Coordinates of C-alpha atoms in Angstrom, one line a residue:
M513 CA 23.8 21.9 -18.0
T514 CA 22.0 23.0 -21.2
G515 CA 20.0 21.2 -23.9
K516 CA 17.4 18.5 -23.6
T517 CA 18.0 14.8 -23.1
A518 CA 15.6 11.9 -23.7
F519 CA 15.0 11.9 -19.9
S520 CA 14.1 15.6 -19.7
E521 CA 11.9 15.3 -22.9
R522 CA 10.0 12.5 -21.2
Y523 CA 9.6 13.9 -17.7
G524 CA 10.0 17.7 -18.0
F525 CA 13.1 17.9 -15.7
R526 CA 16.6 16.6 -15.5
R527 CA 17.6 13.5 -13.5
D528 CA 20.1 15.5 -11.4
Q529 CA 17.2 17.8 -10.2
V530 CA 15.6 14.9 -8.2
T531 CA 17.0 14.8 -4.7
L532 CA 16.2 13.3 -1.3
A533 CA 14.6 16.6 -0.3
N534 CA 12.1 16.7 -3.2
W535 CA 11.5 13.1 -4.4
R536 CA 7.9 13.0 -3.0
T537 CA 6.9 16.4 -4.6
A538 CA 5.7 17.2 -8.1
P539 CA 6.9 17.0 -10.7
F540 CA 9.9 14.9 -9.5
S541 CA 7.7 12.2 -8.0
R542 CA 6.6 11.2 -11.5
W543 CA 10.0 9.5 -11.9
A544 CA 11.0 9.0 -8.3
F545 CA 8.0 6.8 -7.3
Q546 CA 9.3 4.3 -9.9
N547 CA 13.0 4.5 -8.9
V548 CA 13.0 4.9 -5.1
G549 CA 16.1 2.7 -4.8
E550 CA 18.2 5.4 -6.5
L551 CA 17.3 7.7 -3.6
V552 CA 16.7 5.6 -0.5
P553 CA 18.7 2.5 0.5
S554 CA 16.6 -0.5 -0.5
A555 CA 16.7 -4.3 -0.1
P556 CA 15.9 -6.0 -3.5
V557 CA 13.8 -9.1 -3.8
V558 CA 14.5 -11.6 -6.6
A559 CA 11.4 -12.3 -8.7
A560 CA 9.6 -15.4 -7.6
S561 CA 9.1 -16.6 -11.2
T562 CA 11.6 -16.7 -14.1
A563 CA 8.7 -16.7 -16.5
P564 CA 8.6 -13.7 -18.7
T565 CA 6.1 -11.0 -17.7
Q566 CA 3.0 -11.1 -19.9
E567 CA 2.6 -8.5 -22.5
L568 CA 0.4 -5.5 -21.8
R569 CA -3.3 -6.1 -22.4
D570 CA -4.4 -2.9 -24.1
L571 CA -7.1 -1.1 -22.1
S572 CA -8.1 1.5 -24.7
W573 CA -11.4 -0.3 -25.1
L574 CA -12.4 1.0 -21.7
L575 CA -11.0 4.5 -21.7
S576 CA -13.8 6.1 -23.6
E577 CA -16.4 4.8 -21.1
T578 CA -18.0 7.4 -18.9
V579 CA -18.3 7.1 -15.1
S580 CA -20.1 9.3 -12.6
L581 CA -17.8 10.7 -9.9
P582 CA -18.3 13.2 -7.1
S583 CA -16.4 15.7 -9.3
G584 CA -18.7 15.1 -12.3
E585 CA -19.2 12.8 -15.3
K586 CA -15.8 11.9 -16.8
R587 CA -14.4 9.6 -19.5
I588 CA -12.1 7.1 -17.8
G589 CA -9.2 8.1 -19.9
D590 CA -9.7 11.8 -18.9
F591 CA -10.0 10.9 -15.3
L592 CA -6.7 8.9 -15.3
D593 CA -4.9 11.8 -17.1
G594 CA -6.4 14.4 -14.8
S595 CA -5.7 12.6 -11.5
Y596 CA -2.0 12.0 -11.9
A597 CA -2.4 8.2 -12.5
D598 CA 0.8 6.3 -13.5
A599 CA -0.8 2.9 -14.0
L600 CA -4.1 1.0 -13.9
T601 CA -4.3 -2.8 -14.0
I602 CA -7.5 -4.8 -13.9
M603 CA -8.2 -8.5 -13.2
K604 CA -11.6 -10.1 -13.7
G605 CA -12.3 -13.6 -12.6
G606 CA -8.6 -14.3 -12.1
K607 CA -7.4 -13.0 -15.5
F608 CA -5.7 -9.8 -16.5
I609 CA -8.1 -8.0 -18.7
G610 CA -6.4 -4.7 -19.1
D611 CA -3.3 -2.5 -18.4
W612 CA -2.9 1.2 -18.8
V613 CA 0.3 3.1 -18.1
A614 CA 1.0 6.8 -18.4
P615 CA 3.6 8.1 -20.9
T616 CA 6.1 8.5 -18.1
M617 CA 5.9 4.8 -16.9
N618 CA 6.8 1.6 -18.7
F619 CA 4.6 -1.5 -18.5
G620 CA 6.2 -4.0 -16.1
E621 CA 8.2 -1.5 -14.1
K622 CA 7.9 -1.3 -10.3
H623 CA 6.3 1.6 -8.5
I624 CA 6.2 2.4 -4.8
A625 CA 3.0 1.2 -3.1
F626 CA 3.4 3.5 0.0
S627 CA 0.9 2.3 2.7
I628 CA -0.5 -0.7 0.7
S629 CA 2.8 -2.1 2.1
K630 CA 1.0 -2.3 5.4
S631 CA -1.6 -4.6 3.9
M632 CA 1.1 -6.9 2.4
V633 CA 3.2 -7.1 5.5
A634 CA 0.1 -8.0 7.5
I635 CA -0.4 -11.1 5.3
V636 CA 3.0 -12.3 6.4
A637 CA 1.9 -11.7 10.0
G638 CA -1.1 -13.9 9.2
V639 CA 1.2 -16.6 7.9
L640 CA 3.3 -16.5 11.0
E641 CA 0.1 -16.7 13.1
D642 CA -0.9 -19.8 11.2
E643 CA 2.5 -21.3 11.9
G644 CA 2.2 -20.7 15.6
L645 CA 5.0 -18.1 15.7
L646 CA 2.8 -15.1 16.5
D647 CA -0.1 -14.6 18.9
P648 CA -2.1 -11.5 18.0
N649 CA -3.4 -11.2 21.5
A650 CA 0.0 -11.2 23.1
P651 CA 1.6 -8.0 24.6
V652 CA 4.1 -6.4 22.2
I653 CA 6.6 -6.2 25.1
D654 CA 6.7 -10.1 25.2
Y655 CA 8.3 -10.0 21.7
L656 CA 10.1 -6.7 21.9
P657 CA 11.2 -5.9 25.5
E658 CA 13.0 -2.8 24.2
T659 CA 9.6 -1.1 24.0
A660 CA 9.3 -0.8 27.8
G661 CA 8.6 2.8 28.6
S662 CA 7.1 3.5 25.2
A663 CA 3.5 3.6 24.0
Y664 CA 3.8 0.0 23.1
A665 CA 4.6 -1.2 26.6
D666 CA 1.0 -2.0 27.4
A667 CA -0.3 -2.5 23.8
T668 CA -1.0 -5.9 22.2
V669 CA -0.1 -7.1 18.8
R670 CA -3.8 -6.9 18.0
H671 CA -3.7 -3.1 18.7
V672 CA -0.8 -2.8 16.4
L673 CA -2.5 -4.8 13.6
D674 CA -5.8 -2.9 13.8
M675 CA -4.2 0.6 14.3
T676 CA -5.9 1.1 17.7
V677 CA -2.7 1.9 19.7
S678 CA -3.2 5.2 21.5
L679 CA 0.0 6.6 20.0
D680 CA 1.1 10.2 20.4
I681 CA 2.2 11.2 17.0
E682 CA 0.5 12.8 14.0
E683 CA 0.9 11.9 10.3
A684 CA 2.2 15.3 9.5
Y685 CA 3.5 14.5 6.0
L686 CA 4.4 18.1 5.1
D687 CA 6.1 19.2 8.3
P688 CA 9.8 18.2 8.2
E689 CA 10.3 19.7 11.8
S690 CA 7.6 17.6 13.4
A691 CA 8.0 14.3 15.1
F692 CA 6.9 12.7 11.9
G693 CA 9.7 14.5 10.1
R694 CA 12.1 13.0 12.6
Y695 CA 10.5 9.6 11.9
R696 CA 11.2 10.1 8.2
R697 CA 14.8 11.1 8.9
A698 CA 15.2 7.9 10.9
M699 CA 14.0 5.8 7.9
L700 CA 16.4 7.8 5.6
W701 CA 13.4 9.2 3.6
N702 CA 14.3 12.8 4.4
P703 CA 17.7 14.6 4.4
G704 CA 19.6 14.8 7.7
G705 CA 19.0 11.1 8.7
G706 CA 21.5 8.6 9.9
D707 CA 21.9 9.6 13.5
E708 CA 18.9 7.5 14.7
G709 CA 17.6 4.2 13.5
L710 CA 14.0 3.4 13.0
F711 CA 13.6 1.0 15.9
E712 CA 15.4 3.4 18.2
F713 CA 12.9 6.1 17.2
L714 CA 9.9 3.9 17.7
C715 CA 10.9 3.1 21.2
T716 CA 10.8 6.8 22.1
L717 CA 7.1 7.2 21.1
K718 CA 4.8 7.9 24.0
R719 CA 1.1 7.1 24.4
L720 CA -2.0 9.3 24.7
P721 CA -3.9 9.1 28.0
T722 CA -6.9 7.3 26.4
P723 CA -6.9 3.4 26.4
H724 CA -5.7 1.3 23.6
G725 CA -8.3 -0.3 21.4
E726 CA -11.0 2.4 21.5
V727 CA -10.2 4.5 18.4
F728 CA -8.8 3.8 15.0
R729 CA -5.8 6.0 14.7
Y730 CA -3.9 5.8 11.5
R731 CA -0.3 5.8 12.6
S732 CA 2.4 4.4 10.2
P733 CA 5.0 3.7 13.0
N734 CA 2.7 0.8 14.1
T735 CA 3.5 -1.2 11.0
D736 CA 7.2 -0.5 11.1
L737 CA 7.1 -1.9 14.6
L738 CA 5.1 -4.9 13.4
G739 CA 7.8 -5.5 10.7
I740 CA 10.5 -5.5 13.4
L741 CA 8.4 -7.9 15.6
L742 CA 8.0 -10.3 12.6
E743 CA 11.7 -10.3 12.1
R744 CA 12.2 -11.1 15.8
V745 CA 9.7 -14.0 16.0
S746 CA 10.9 -15.5 12.7
G747 CA 14.6 -14.8 12.8
R748 CA 14.3 -13.7 9.2
R749 CA 14.5 -10.2 7.5
I750 CA 11.3 -8.8 6.2
A751 CA 12.6 -9.0 2.6
D752 CA 13.4 -12.7 2.9
L753 CA 10.2 -13.4 4.8
M754 CA 8.0 -11.8 2.1
R755 CA 9.8 -13.6 -0.6
E756 CA 9.3 -17.0 1.1
K757 CA 5.8 -16.4 2.5
L758 CA 4.2 -14.2 -0.2
W759 CA 6.0 -13.5 -3.4
T760 CA 7.0 -17.1 -4.2
P761 CA 3.6 -18.6 -3.6
L762 CA 2.0 -15.7 -5.6
G763 CA 4.3 -16.4 -8.6
T764 CA 5.3 -12.7 -8.9
T765 CA 7.3 -11.9 -12.0
G766 CA 8.6 -8.3 -11.6
E767 CA 11.2 -6.7 -9.5
I768 CA 10.3 -6.0 -5.8
A769 CA 12.2 -3.9 -3.3
I770 CA 11.7 -2.4 0.2
T771 CA 13.5 0.6 1.6
V772 CA 15.7 0.2 4.7
D773 CA 17.3 2.4 7.3
R774 CA 20.9 2.7 8.4
E775 CA 20.7 -0.7 10.2
G776 CA 18.9 -2.5 7.4
T777 CA 15.5 -2.3 9.1
S778 CA 12.8 -2.4 6.6
R779 CA 10.2 0.3 6.2
A780 CA 7.3 -2.1 6.5
S781 CA 4.7 0.6 6.6
A782 CA 5.3 2.1 3.2
G783 CA 8.6 1.1 1.6
I784 CA 7.6 -1.7 -0.9
S785 CA 7.9 -1.1 -4.6
L786 CA 6.5 -3.7 -7.0
T787 CA 4.7 -3.9 -10.4
P788 CA 1.0 -3.2 -10.7
R789 CA 0.4 -6.8 -11.9
D790 CA 2.2 -8.3 -8.9
L791 CA 0.2 -6.0 -6.6
A792 CA -3.0 -7.3 -8.3
R793 CA -1.9 -10.8 -7.6
V794 CA -2.0 -10.0 -3.9
G795 CA -5.6 -8.8 -4.2
E796 CA -6.6 -11.8 -6.2
M797 CA -5.1 -14.1 -3.5
M798 CA -7.2 -12.3 -0.9
R799 CA -10.3 -12.5 -3.1
N800 CA -9.8 -16.3 -3.3
G801 CA -9.7 -16.7 0.5
G802 CA -5.9 -17.0 0.8
V803 CA -5.2 -19.3 -2.2
A804 CA -3.0 -18.5 -5.3
R805 CA -2.2 -20.8 -8.2
G806 CA -3.9 -23.6 -6.3
R807 CA -1.6 -23.2 -3.3
R808 CA -2.6 -21.9 0.1
V809 CA -0.7 -18.8 1.0
V810 CA -2.5 -17.8 4.3
S811 CA -5.3 -19.5 6.1
E812 CA -8.9 -19.0 5.1
S813 CA -9.7 -18.2 8.7
W814 CA -7.2 -15.4 8.7
V815 CA -8.7 -13.9 5.5
E816 CA -12.2 -14.2 6.9
D817 CA -11.2 -12.6 10.1
T818 CA -9.5 -9.8 8.1
L819 CA -12.6 -9.2 5.9
T820 CA -15.3 -9.5 8.5
K821 CA -13.9 -8.6 12.0
G822 CA -12.6 -5.3 13.5
S823 CA -14.4 -2.7 15.5
H824 CA -16.8 -0.6 13.7
E825 CA -17.1 1.6 16.8
A826 CA -13.4 2.3 16.7
W827 CA -13.6 3.2 13.1
Q828 CA -16.6 5.5 13.7
R829 CA -14.6 7.4 16.3
S830 CA -11.8 8.1 13.8
D831 CA -11.3 10.9 11.2
F832 CA -11.4 8.1 8.5
A833 CA -15.1 7.3 9.1
P834 CA -16.4 9.5 6.2
L835 CA -14.3 7.6 3.7
F836 CA -16.3 4.4 4.4
P837 CA -19.3 5.2 6.6
K838 CA -20.0 1.5 7.1
G839 CA -16.4 0.5 7.2
R840 CA -14.0 -1.2 9.5
Y841 CA -10.2 -1.8 9.6
R842 CA -8.7 -5.1 10.4
N843 CA -5.2 -6.6 9.9
K844 CA -4.2 -3.4 8.0
W845 CA -6.9 -3.9 5.3
Y846 CA -9.9 -1.5 4.9
Q847 CA -13.4 -2.9 4.7
T848 CA -15.8 -0.7 2.9
G849 CA -18.9 -2.2 4.6
E850 CA -20.4 -2.9 1.2
G851 CA -18.7 -6.2 0.4
S852 CA -15.5 -4.8 -1.1
F853 CA -12.1 -4.2 0.6
C854 CA -8.9 -2.4 -0.2
G855 CA -5.4 -1.3 0.6
I856 CA -4.6 2.4 0.2
G857 CA -1.4 4.4 0.0
I858 CA -0.7 8.1 0.0
H859 CA -0.3 10.0 -3.3
G860 CA -3.0 7.9 -4.8
Q861 CA -2.1 4.2 -4.5
W862 CA -5.1 1.8 -4.5
L863 CA -5.6 -2.0 -4.4
F864 CA -9.4 -2.5 -4.6
V865 CA -11.1 -5.8 -4.4
D866 CA -14.7 -6.3 -5.4
P867 CA -15.6 -10.0 -4.7
K868 CA -19.2 -9.7 -6.0
N869 CA -17.9 -8.7 -9.5
E870 CA -14.7 -10.9 -9.3
L871 CA -12.7 -7.7 -9.8
V872 CA -9.3 -6.6 -8.6
V873 CA -8.2 -3.1 -9.5
V874 CA -4.7 -1.6 -9.0
R875 CA -4.2 2.1 -9.4
M876 CA -0.7 3.7 -8.9
S877 CA -0.1 7.4 -9.2
C878 CA 1.9 10.4 -8.3
Q879 CA -0.7 12.8 -6.9
P880 CA 1.3 15.9 -5.8
D881 CA 0.0 16.0 -2.3
P882 CA 0.1 13.0 0.1
V883 CA -3.6 13.2 0.9
M884 CA -6.1 14.7 -1.6
E885 CA -9.6 14.0 -0.2
A886 CA -11.4 15.0 -3.5
F887 CA -9.4 12.4 -5.3
D888 CA -10.0 9.8 -2.6
Y889 CA -13.8 10.1 -3.0
D890 CA -13.4 10.2 -6.8
N891 CA -11.3 7.0 -6.7
I892 CA -13.8 5.2 -4.5
A893 CA -16.6 6.1 -6.9
F894 CA -14.4 5.1 -9.8
M895 CA -13.7 1.6 -8.4
K896 CA -17.4 1.1 -7.7
A897 CA -18.2 2.2 -11.2
L898 CA -15.7 -0.2 -12.7
G899 CA -17.5 -3.0 -10.7
K900 CA -20.8 -2.1 -12.2
L901 CA -19.4 -1.6 -15.7
L902 CA -17.3 -4.7 -15.8
G903 CA -19.9 -6.8 -13.9
R904 CA -21.7 -7.0 -17.2
A905 CA -20.2 -10.0 -18.9
S906 CA -21.1 -8.7 -22.3
S907 CA -19.0 -5.6 -21.8
I908 CA -15.7 -7.5 -21.6
R909 CA -16.4 -10.7 -23.5
K910 CA -13.9 -9.8 -26.2
V911 CA -11.0 -9.6 -23.7
L912 CA -11.9 -12.7 -21.8
R913 CA -11.8 -15.0 -24.9

């Protein structure tokens, strides 16, 4: 194939060069993270609202502002361009005050949220807990007897929710021959999958000798197991549960989808794609104690538990502790220990909520490596800087009129 098309002019490569083997690598991820359903089987979700999506609120007024980051002083526009950002959406006091998208992303298009999916699925768990269908202190095996003999056989739902299962698997994102590579084949994210389903794989995982509950261990399989558990207790598929319990109450307006395995099992831990604005609506609901559009989505007590409880000691024993030295992890949400909280996904996905400054920030991106610590620390400093910058009412008066 010769010559350039509109596609290759925009992205720098041809569509037929994007494959299941390379979709999470640069430069192909720039397109693939917005079009996962063309590569991995996905369950679509009809938008909750038929109202047209609001027009983009230009964020150019903010891009020339300078912020102090661990990597140095930078203009916001330069930071976004230099850190592989695809989109930035900001809410202040419940209003959208600005949207920015990279030249390779259209406003209003969906983008994979990766592990922020965990935080969203946990909200549905909270709703089912409110409805009396789920007991977080119950043994997993009471709901999923198939887990007998696995690491989950003597774990509780609380261990799963807080990532304190003593699970013997590493998040080896870049090793296709590891147990994590087998896990990704089971979810159809890597070539060679289809011989083993996701739940079948989860039931083979073994535990470490240390007790559950003592150490925060970031292990994505926990949330996939949670998704299966939620389907079992409710009798509903995750896509349908989320539409009923989350997307409809929030009034989402964009397309939403979640990847599935050969049996239709949802990738609850990382498979949700949605628009930046709809993701911001999730953060705004949490900022408002579980209420959206005047309607209660999840109980205030669940939100309070999520934002104030969790073991600081388990967090301190983890390799995540330097990220938030005062932090905790509860119900698949990160507490910074400084009043703000967030959901985080690999390749640079952030949902950051700053209640003090009434701020919700969504950043979606296609960072070339799954984990880039320098960018993590820059992003945390960036979110804090936005809080200080936008906390001054005079700086945004013109966009709040």
